[in-house]
PDB file of C-alpha atoms in Angstrom:
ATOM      1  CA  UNK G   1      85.435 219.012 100.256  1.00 52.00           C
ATOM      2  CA  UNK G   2      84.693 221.961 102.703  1.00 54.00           C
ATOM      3  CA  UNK G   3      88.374 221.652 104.506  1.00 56.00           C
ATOM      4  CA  UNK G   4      90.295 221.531 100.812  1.00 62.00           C
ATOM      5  CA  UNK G   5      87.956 224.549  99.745  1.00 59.00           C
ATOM      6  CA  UNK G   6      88.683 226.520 103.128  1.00 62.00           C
ATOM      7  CA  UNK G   7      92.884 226.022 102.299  1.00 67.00           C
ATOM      8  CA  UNK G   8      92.213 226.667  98.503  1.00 67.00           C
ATOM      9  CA  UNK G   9      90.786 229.779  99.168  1.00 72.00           C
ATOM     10  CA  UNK G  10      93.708 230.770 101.783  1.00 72.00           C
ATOM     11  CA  UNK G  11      96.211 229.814  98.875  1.00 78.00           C
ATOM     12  CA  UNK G  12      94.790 231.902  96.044  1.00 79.00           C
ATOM     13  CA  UNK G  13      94.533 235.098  98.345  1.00 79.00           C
ATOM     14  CA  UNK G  14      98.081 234.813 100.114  1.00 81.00           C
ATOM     15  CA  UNK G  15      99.561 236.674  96.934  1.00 84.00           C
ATOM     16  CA  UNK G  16      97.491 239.615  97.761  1.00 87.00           C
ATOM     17  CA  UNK G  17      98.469 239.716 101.562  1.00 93.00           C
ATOM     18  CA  UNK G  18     101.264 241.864 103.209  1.00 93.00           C
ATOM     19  CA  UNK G  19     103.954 238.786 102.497  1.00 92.00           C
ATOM     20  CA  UNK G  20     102.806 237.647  99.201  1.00 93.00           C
ATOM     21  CA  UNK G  21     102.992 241.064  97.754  1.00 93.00           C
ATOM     22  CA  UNK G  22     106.574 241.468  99.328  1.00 95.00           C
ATOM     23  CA  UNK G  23     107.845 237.655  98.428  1.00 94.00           C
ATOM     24  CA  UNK G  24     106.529 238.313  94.692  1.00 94.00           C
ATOM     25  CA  UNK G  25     108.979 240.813  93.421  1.00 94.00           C
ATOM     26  CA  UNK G  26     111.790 240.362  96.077  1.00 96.00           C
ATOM     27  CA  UNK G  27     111.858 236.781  94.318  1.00 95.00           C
ATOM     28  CA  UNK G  28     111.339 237.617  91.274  1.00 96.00           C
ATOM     29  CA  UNK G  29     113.603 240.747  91.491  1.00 96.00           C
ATOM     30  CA  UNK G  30     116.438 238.732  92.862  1.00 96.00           C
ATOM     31  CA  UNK G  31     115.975 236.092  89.592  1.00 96.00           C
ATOM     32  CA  UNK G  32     116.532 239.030  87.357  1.00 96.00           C
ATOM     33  CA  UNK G  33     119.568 240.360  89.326  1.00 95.00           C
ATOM     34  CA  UNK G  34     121.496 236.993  89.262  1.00 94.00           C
ATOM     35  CA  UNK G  35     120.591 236.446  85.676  1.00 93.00           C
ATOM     36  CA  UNK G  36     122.474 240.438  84.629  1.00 92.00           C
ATOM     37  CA  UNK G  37     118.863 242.332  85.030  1.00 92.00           C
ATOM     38  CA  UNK G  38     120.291 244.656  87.049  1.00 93.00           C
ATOM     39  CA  UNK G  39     117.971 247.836  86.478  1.00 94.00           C
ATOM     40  CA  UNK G  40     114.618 245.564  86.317  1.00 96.00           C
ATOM     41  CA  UNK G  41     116.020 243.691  88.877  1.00 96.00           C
ATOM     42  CA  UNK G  42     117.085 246.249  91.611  1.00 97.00           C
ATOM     43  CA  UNK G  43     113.586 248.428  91.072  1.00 97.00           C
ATOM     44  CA  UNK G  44     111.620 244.917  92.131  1.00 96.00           C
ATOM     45  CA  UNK G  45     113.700 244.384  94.726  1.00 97.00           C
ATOM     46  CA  UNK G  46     114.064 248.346  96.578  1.00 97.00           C
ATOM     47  CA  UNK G  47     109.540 248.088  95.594  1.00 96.00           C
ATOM     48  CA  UNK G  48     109.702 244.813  97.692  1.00 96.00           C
ATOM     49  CA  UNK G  49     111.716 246.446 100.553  1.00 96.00           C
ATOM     50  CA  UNK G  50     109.283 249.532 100.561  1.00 96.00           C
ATOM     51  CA  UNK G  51     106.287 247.516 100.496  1.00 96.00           C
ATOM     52  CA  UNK G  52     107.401 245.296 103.742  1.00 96.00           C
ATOM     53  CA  UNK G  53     108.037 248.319 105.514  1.00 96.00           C
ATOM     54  CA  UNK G  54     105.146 250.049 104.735  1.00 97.00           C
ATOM     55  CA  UNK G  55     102.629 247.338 105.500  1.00 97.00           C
ATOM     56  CA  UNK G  56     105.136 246.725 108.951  1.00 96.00           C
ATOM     57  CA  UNK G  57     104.399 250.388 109.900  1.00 95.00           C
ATOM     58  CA  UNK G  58     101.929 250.291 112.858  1.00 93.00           C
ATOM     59  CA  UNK G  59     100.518 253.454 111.570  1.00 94.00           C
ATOM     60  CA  UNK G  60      99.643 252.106 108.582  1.00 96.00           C
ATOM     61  CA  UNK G  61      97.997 248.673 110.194  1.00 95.00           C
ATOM     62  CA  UNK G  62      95.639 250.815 112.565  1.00 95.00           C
ATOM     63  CA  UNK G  63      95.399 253.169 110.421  1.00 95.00           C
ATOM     64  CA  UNK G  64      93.158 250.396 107.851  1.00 97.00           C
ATOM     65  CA  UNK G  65      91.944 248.975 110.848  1.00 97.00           C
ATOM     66  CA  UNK G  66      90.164 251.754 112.548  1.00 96.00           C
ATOM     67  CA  UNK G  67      87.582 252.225 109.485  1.00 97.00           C
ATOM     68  CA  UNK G  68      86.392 248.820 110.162  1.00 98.00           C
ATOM     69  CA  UNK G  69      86.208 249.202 114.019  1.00 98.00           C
ATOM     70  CA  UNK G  70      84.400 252.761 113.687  1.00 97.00           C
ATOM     71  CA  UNK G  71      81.513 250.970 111.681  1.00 97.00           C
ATOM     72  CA  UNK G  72      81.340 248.342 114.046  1.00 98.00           C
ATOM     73  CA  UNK G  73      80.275 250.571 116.721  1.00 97.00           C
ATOM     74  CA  UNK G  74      80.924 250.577 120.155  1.00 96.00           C
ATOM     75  CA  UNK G  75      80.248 248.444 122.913  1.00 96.00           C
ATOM     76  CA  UNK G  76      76.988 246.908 123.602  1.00 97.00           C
ATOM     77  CA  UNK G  77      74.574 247.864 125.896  1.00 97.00           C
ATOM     78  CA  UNK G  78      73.014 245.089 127.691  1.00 96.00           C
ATOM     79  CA  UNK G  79      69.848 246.732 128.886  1.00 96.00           C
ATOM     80  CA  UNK G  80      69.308 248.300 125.509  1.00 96.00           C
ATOM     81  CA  UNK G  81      69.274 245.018 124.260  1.00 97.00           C
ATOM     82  CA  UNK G  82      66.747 243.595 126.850  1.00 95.00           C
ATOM     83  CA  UNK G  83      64.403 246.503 126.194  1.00 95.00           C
ATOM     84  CA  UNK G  84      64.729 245.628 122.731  1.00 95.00           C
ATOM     85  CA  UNK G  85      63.708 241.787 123.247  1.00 95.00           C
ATOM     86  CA  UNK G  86      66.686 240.143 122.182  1.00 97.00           C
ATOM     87  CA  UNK G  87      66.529 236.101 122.989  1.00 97.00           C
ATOM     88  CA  UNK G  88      70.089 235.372 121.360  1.00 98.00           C
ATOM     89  CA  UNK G  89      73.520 236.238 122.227  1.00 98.00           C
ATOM     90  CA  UNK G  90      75.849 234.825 119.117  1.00 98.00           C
ATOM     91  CA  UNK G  91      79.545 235.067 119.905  1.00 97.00           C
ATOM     92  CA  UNK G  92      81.645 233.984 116.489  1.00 94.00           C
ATOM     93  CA  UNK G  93      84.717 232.617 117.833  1.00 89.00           C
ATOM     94  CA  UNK G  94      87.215 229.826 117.092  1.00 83.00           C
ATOM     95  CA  UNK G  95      87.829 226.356 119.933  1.00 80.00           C
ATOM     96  CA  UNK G  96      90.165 223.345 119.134  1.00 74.00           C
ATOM     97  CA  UNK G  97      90.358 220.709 121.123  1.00 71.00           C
ATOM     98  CA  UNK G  98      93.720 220.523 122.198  1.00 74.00           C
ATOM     99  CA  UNK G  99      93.455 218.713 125.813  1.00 74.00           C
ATOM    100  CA  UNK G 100      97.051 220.174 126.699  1.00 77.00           C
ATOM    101  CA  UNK G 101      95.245 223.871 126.998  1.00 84.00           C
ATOM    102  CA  UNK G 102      93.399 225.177 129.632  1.00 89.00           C
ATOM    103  CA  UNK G 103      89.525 225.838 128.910  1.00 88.00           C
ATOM    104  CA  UNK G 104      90.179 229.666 128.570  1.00 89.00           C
ATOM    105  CA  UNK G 105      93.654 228.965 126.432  1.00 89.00           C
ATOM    106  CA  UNK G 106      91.482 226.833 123.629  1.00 86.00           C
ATOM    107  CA  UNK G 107      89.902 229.813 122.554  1.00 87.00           C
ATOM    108  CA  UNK G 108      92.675 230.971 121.828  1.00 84.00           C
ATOM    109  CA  UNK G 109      92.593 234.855 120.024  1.00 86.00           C
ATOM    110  CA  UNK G 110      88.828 234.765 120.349  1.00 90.00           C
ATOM    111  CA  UNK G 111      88.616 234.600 124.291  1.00 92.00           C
ATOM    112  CA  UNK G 112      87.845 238.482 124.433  1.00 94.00           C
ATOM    113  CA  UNK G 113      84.607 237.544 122.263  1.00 95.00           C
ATOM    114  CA  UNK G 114      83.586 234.719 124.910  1.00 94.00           C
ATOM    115  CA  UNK G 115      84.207 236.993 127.562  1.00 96.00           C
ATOM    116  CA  UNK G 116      82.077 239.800 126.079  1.00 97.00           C
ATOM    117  CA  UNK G 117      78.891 237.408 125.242  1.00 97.00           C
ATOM    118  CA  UNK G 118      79.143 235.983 128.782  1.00 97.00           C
ATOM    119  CA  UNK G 119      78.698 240.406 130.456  1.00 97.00           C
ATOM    120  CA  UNK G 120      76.398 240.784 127.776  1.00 98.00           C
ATOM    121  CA  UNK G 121      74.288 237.183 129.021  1.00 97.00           C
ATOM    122  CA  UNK G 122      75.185 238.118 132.230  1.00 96.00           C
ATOM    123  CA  UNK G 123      72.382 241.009 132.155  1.00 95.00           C
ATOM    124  CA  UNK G 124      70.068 238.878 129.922  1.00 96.00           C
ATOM    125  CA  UNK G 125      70.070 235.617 131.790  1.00 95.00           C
ATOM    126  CA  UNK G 126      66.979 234.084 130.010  1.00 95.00           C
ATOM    127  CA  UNK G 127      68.849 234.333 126.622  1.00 97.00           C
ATOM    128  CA  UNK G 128      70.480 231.905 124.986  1.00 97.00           C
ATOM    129  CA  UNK G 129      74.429 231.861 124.542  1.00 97.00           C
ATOM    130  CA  UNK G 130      75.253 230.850 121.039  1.00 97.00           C
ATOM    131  CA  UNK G 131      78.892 229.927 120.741  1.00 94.00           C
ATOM    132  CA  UNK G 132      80.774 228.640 117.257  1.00 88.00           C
ATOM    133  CA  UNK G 133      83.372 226.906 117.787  1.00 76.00           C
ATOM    134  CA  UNK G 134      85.184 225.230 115.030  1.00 70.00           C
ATOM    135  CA  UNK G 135      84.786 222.028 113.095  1.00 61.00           C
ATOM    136  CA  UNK G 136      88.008 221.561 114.496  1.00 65.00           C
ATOM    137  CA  UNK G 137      86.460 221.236 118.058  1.00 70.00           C
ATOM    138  CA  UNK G 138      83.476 219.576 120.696  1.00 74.00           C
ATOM    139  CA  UNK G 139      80.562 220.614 122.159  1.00 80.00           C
ATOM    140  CA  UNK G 140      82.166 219.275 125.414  1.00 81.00           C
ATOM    141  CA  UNK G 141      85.395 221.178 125.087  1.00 80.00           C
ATOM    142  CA  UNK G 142      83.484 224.222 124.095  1.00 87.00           C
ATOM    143  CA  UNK G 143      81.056 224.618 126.802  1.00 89.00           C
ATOM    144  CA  UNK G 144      83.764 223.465 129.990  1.00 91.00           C
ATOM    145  CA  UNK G 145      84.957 227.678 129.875  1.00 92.00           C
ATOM    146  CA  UNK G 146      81.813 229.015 130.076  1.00 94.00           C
ATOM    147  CA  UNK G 147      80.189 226.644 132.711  1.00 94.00           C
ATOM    148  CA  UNK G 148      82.787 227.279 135.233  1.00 94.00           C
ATOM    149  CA  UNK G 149      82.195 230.705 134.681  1.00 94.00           C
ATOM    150  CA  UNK G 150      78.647 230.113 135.915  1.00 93.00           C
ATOM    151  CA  UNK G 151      76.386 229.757 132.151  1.00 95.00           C
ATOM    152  CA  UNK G 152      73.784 226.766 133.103  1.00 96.00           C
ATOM    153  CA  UNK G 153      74.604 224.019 130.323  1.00 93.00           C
ATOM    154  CA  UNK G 154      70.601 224.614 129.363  1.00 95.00           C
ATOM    155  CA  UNK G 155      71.591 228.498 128.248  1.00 97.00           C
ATOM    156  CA  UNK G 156      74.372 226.902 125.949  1.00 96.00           C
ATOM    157  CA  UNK G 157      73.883 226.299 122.045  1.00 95.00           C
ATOM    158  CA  UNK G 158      76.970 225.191 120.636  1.00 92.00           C
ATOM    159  CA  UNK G 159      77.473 225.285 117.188  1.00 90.00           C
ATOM    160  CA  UNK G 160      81.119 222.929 115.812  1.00 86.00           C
ATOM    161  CA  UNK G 161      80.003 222.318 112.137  1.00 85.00           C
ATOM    162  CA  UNK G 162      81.588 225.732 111.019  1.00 85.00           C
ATOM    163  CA  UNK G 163      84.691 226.208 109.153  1.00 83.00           C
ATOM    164  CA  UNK G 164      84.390 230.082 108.356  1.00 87.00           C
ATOM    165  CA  UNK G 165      81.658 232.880 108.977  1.00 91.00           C
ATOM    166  CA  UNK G 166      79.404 232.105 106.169  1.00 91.00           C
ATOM    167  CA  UNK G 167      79.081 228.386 107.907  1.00 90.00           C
ATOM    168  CA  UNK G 168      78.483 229.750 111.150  1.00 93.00           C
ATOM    169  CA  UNK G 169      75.351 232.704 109.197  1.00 95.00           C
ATOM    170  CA  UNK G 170      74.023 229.909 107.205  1.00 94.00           C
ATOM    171  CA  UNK G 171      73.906 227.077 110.201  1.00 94.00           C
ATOM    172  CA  UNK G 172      73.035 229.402 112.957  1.00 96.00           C
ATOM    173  CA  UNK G 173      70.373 231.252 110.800  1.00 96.00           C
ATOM    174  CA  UNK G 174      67.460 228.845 111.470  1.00 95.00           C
ATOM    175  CA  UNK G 175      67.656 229.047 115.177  1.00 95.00           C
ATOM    176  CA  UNK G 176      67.525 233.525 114.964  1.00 96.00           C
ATOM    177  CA  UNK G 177      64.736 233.550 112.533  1.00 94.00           C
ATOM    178  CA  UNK G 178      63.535 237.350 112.011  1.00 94.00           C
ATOM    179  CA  UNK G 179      63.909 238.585 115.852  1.00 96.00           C
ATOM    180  CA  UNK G 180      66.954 240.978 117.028  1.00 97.00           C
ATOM    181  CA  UNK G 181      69.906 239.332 118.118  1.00 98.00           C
ATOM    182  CA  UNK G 182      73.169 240.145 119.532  1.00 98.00           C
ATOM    183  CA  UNK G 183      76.125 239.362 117.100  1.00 98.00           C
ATOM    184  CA  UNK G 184      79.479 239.330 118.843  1.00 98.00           C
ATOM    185  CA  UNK G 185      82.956 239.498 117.329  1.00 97.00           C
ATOM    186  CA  UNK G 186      85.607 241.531 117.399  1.00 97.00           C
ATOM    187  CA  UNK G 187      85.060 244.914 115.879  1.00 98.00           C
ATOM    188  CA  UNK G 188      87.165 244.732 113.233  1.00 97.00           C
ATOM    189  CA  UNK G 189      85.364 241.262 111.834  1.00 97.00           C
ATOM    190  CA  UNK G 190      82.386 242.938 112.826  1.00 97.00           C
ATOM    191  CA  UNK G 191      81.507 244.207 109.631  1.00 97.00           C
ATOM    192  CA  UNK G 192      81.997 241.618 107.446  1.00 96.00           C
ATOM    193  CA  UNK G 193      79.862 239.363 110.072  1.00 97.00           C
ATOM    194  CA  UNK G 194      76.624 241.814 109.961  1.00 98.00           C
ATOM    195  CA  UNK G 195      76.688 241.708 106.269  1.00 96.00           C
ATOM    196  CA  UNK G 196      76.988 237.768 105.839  1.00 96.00           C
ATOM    197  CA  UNK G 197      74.246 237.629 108.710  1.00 97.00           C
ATOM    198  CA  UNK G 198      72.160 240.162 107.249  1.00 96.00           C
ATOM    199  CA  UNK G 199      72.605 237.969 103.675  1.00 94.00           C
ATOM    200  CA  UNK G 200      70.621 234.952 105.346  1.00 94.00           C
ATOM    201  CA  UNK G 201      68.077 237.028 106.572  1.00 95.00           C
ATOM    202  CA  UNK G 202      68.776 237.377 110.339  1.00 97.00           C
ATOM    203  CA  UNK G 203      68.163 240.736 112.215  1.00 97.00           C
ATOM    204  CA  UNK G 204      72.241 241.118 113.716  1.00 98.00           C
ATOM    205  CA  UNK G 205      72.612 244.361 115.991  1.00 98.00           C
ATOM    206  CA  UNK G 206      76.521 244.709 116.194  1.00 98.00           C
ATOM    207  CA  UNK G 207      78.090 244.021 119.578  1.00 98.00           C
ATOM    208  CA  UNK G 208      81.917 244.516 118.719  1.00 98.00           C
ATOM    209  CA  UNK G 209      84.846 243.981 121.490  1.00 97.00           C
ATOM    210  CA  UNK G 210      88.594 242.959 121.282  1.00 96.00           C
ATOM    211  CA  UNK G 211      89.278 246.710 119.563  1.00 96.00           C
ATOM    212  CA  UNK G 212      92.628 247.003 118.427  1.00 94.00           C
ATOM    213  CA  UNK G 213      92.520 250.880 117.902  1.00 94.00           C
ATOM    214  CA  UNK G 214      91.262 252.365 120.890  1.00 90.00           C
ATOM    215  CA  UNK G 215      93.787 254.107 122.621  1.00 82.00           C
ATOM    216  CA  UNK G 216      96.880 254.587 119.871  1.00 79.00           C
ATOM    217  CA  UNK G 217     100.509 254.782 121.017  1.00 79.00           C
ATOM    218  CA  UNK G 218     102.783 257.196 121.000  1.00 81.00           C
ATOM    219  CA  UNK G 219     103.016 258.962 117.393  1.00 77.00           C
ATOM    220  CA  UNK G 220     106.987 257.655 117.296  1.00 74.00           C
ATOM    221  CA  UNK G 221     106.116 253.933 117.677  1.00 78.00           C
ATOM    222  CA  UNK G 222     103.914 254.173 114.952  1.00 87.00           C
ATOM    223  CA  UNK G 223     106.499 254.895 112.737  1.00 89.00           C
ATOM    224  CA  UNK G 224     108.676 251.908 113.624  1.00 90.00           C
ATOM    225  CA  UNK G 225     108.617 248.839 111.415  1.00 92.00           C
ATOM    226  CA  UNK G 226     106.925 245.685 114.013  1.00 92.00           C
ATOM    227  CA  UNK G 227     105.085 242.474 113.550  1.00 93.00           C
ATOM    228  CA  UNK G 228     102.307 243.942 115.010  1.00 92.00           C
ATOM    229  CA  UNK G 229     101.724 246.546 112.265  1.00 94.00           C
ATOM    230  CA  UNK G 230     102.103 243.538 109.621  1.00 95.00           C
ATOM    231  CA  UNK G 231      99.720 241.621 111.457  1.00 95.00           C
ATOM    232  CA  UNK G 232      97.063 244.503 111.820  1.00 96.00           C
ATOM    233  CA  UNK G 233      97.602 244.924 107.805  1.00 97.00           C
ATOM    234  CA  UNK G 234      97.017 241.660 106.854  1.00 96.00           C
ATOM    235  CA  UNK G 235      93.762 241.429 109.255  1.00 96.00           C
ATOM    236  CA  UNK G 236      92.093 244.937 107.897  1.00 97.00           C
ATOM    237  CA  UNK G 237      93.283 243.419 104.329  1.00 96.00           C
ATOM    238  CA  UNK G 238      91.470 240.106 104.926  1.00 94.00           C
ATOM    239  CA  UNK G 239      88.110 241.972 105.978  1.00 96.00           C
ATOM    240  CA  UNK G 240      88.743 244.244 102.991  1.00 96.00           C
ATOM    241  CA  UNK G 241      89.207 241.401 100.376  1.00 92.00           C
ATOM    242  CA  UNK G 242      85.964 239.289 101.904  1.00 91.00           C
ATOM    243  CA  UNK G 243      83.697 242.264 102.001  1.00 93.00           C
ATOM    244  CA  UNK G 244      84.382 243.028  98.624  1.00 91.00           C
ATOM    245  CA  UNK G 245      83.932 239.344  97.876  1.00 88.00           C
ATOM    246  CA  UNK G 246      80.291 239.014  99.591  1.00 88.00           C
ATOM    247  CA  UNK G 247      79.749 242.363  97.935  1.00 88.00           C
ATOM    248  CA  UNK G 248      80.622 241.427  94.462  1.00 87.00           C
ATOM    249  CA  UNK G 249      78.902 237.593  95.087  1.00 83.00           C
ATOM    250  CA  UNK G 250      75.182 239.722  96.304  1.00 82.00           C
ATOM    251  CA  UNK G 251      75.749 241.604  93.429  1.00 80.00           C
ATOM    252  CA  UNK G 252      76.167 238.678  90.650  1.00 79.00           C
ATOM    253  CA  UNK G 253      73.110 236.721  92.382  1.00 72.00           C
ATOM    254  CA  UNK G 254      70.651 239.803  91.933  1.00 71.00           C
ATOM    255  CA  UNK G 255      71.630 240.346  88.422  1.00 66.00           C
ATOM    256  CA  UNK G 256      71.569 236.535  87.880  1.00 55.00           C
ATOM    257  CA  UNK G 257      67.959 236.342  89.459  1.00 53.00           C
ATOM    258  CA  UNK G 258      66.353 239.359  86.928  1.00 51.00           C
TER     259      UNK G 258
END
């Protein structure tokens, strides 16, 4: 029920993502066209163009990005967070077991937050590494990266029961209780992480990495059309649409509860 509810959710959304909102009226602007629509027809069609090239901009994808990274923060202190007594390093990050991959290579886009809570444990050696993986992976193929790179196994709590970051709040939430722990993602995630955290009762201090918008190109490429401005819209778009979601979801349970 959890895995068709995770794809059902990914289905309803896509019409509201970079493609989806391109596909929609090129389609439906090309139907009109080859059935003598021609005004209708053209407008959806040139709105479809502009949209794609828009959202391809990489301008435009930092540009939504970087409000999401600047609340995140910046990077984490280590001895700030000792002095502060935090016990729990929690990196939110996505393994698979896929035995063709190198340890480092099933973590696939997440690595940089595996890297980060490993520094960060690195300087508090008698916390405890939480690491979510996927329901998709093992604790075995989860902890083989960070046990070469020198994390006892007894410093290791793996967590594979999660599908998305309210699984990983909800089922890491018992071990944090009420004390200050590190929450590691990348920055612009971040956000949306603290809040669904926050929502279970934990006490998250943001520890962002992997920042996209540090150190901007040259003004000139940002104006060029690439898959990595598309990709950067439709990741600042996801964190929009789910923060509004949690948002809106708080909001109905408080009313619901007076």
């Amino acid at each position: 029920m959890e895995v068709f509810l995770y794809f059902l959710k990914r289905i309803i959304a896509w019409p509201f993502f970079p493609i989806g909102l391109t596909l929609m009226p090129l389609l439906s602007g090309i139907a009109l066209l080859l059935i003598g629509r021609t005004k209708v027809g053209t407008l959806l069609v040139s709105s479809a163009s502009v949209i794609f090239v828009v959202f391809s901009l990489g301008w435009t994808g930092l540009s939504l990005v970087k409000p999401l990274e600047d609340r995140a923060g910046s990077h984490a202190d280590p001895e700030k967070l000792r002095q502060i007594g935090v016990r729990n390093i929690v990196v939110l990050s996505k393994s698979r077991i896929v035995p063709a991959l190198t340890p480092a290579d099933r973590w696939f886009r997440t690595l940089p937050g595996i890297m980060e809570g490993i520094r960060l444990w690195s300087a508090i050696p008698e916390a405890k590494l939480i690491l979510s993986g996927s329901a998709l992976s093992s604790a075995e193929a989860m902890a083989e990266l960070p046990t070469q790179l020198g994390i006892p196994k007894e410093a290791l709590i793996l967590e594979t029961r999660a599908y998305n970051t309210a699984d990983e709040a909800r089922l890491i939430a018992p071990v944090l209780g009420s004390e200050p722990f590190a929450l590691v993602s990348s920055a612009v995630h971040l956000p949306r992480a603290m809040f669904i955290f926050k929502a279970q009762g934990t006490n998250p201090i943001s520890c962002p990495c992997d920042f996209i918008t540090k150190g901007w190109p040259p003004i000139y490429l940002l104006l060029v059309p690439c898959v990595g401005g598309l990709n950067n819209s439709e990741t600042a778009l996801h964190e929009y649409y789910s923060l509004f979601f949690y948002w809106a979801k708080a909001v109905f349970l408080n009313l619901g509860g007076r």
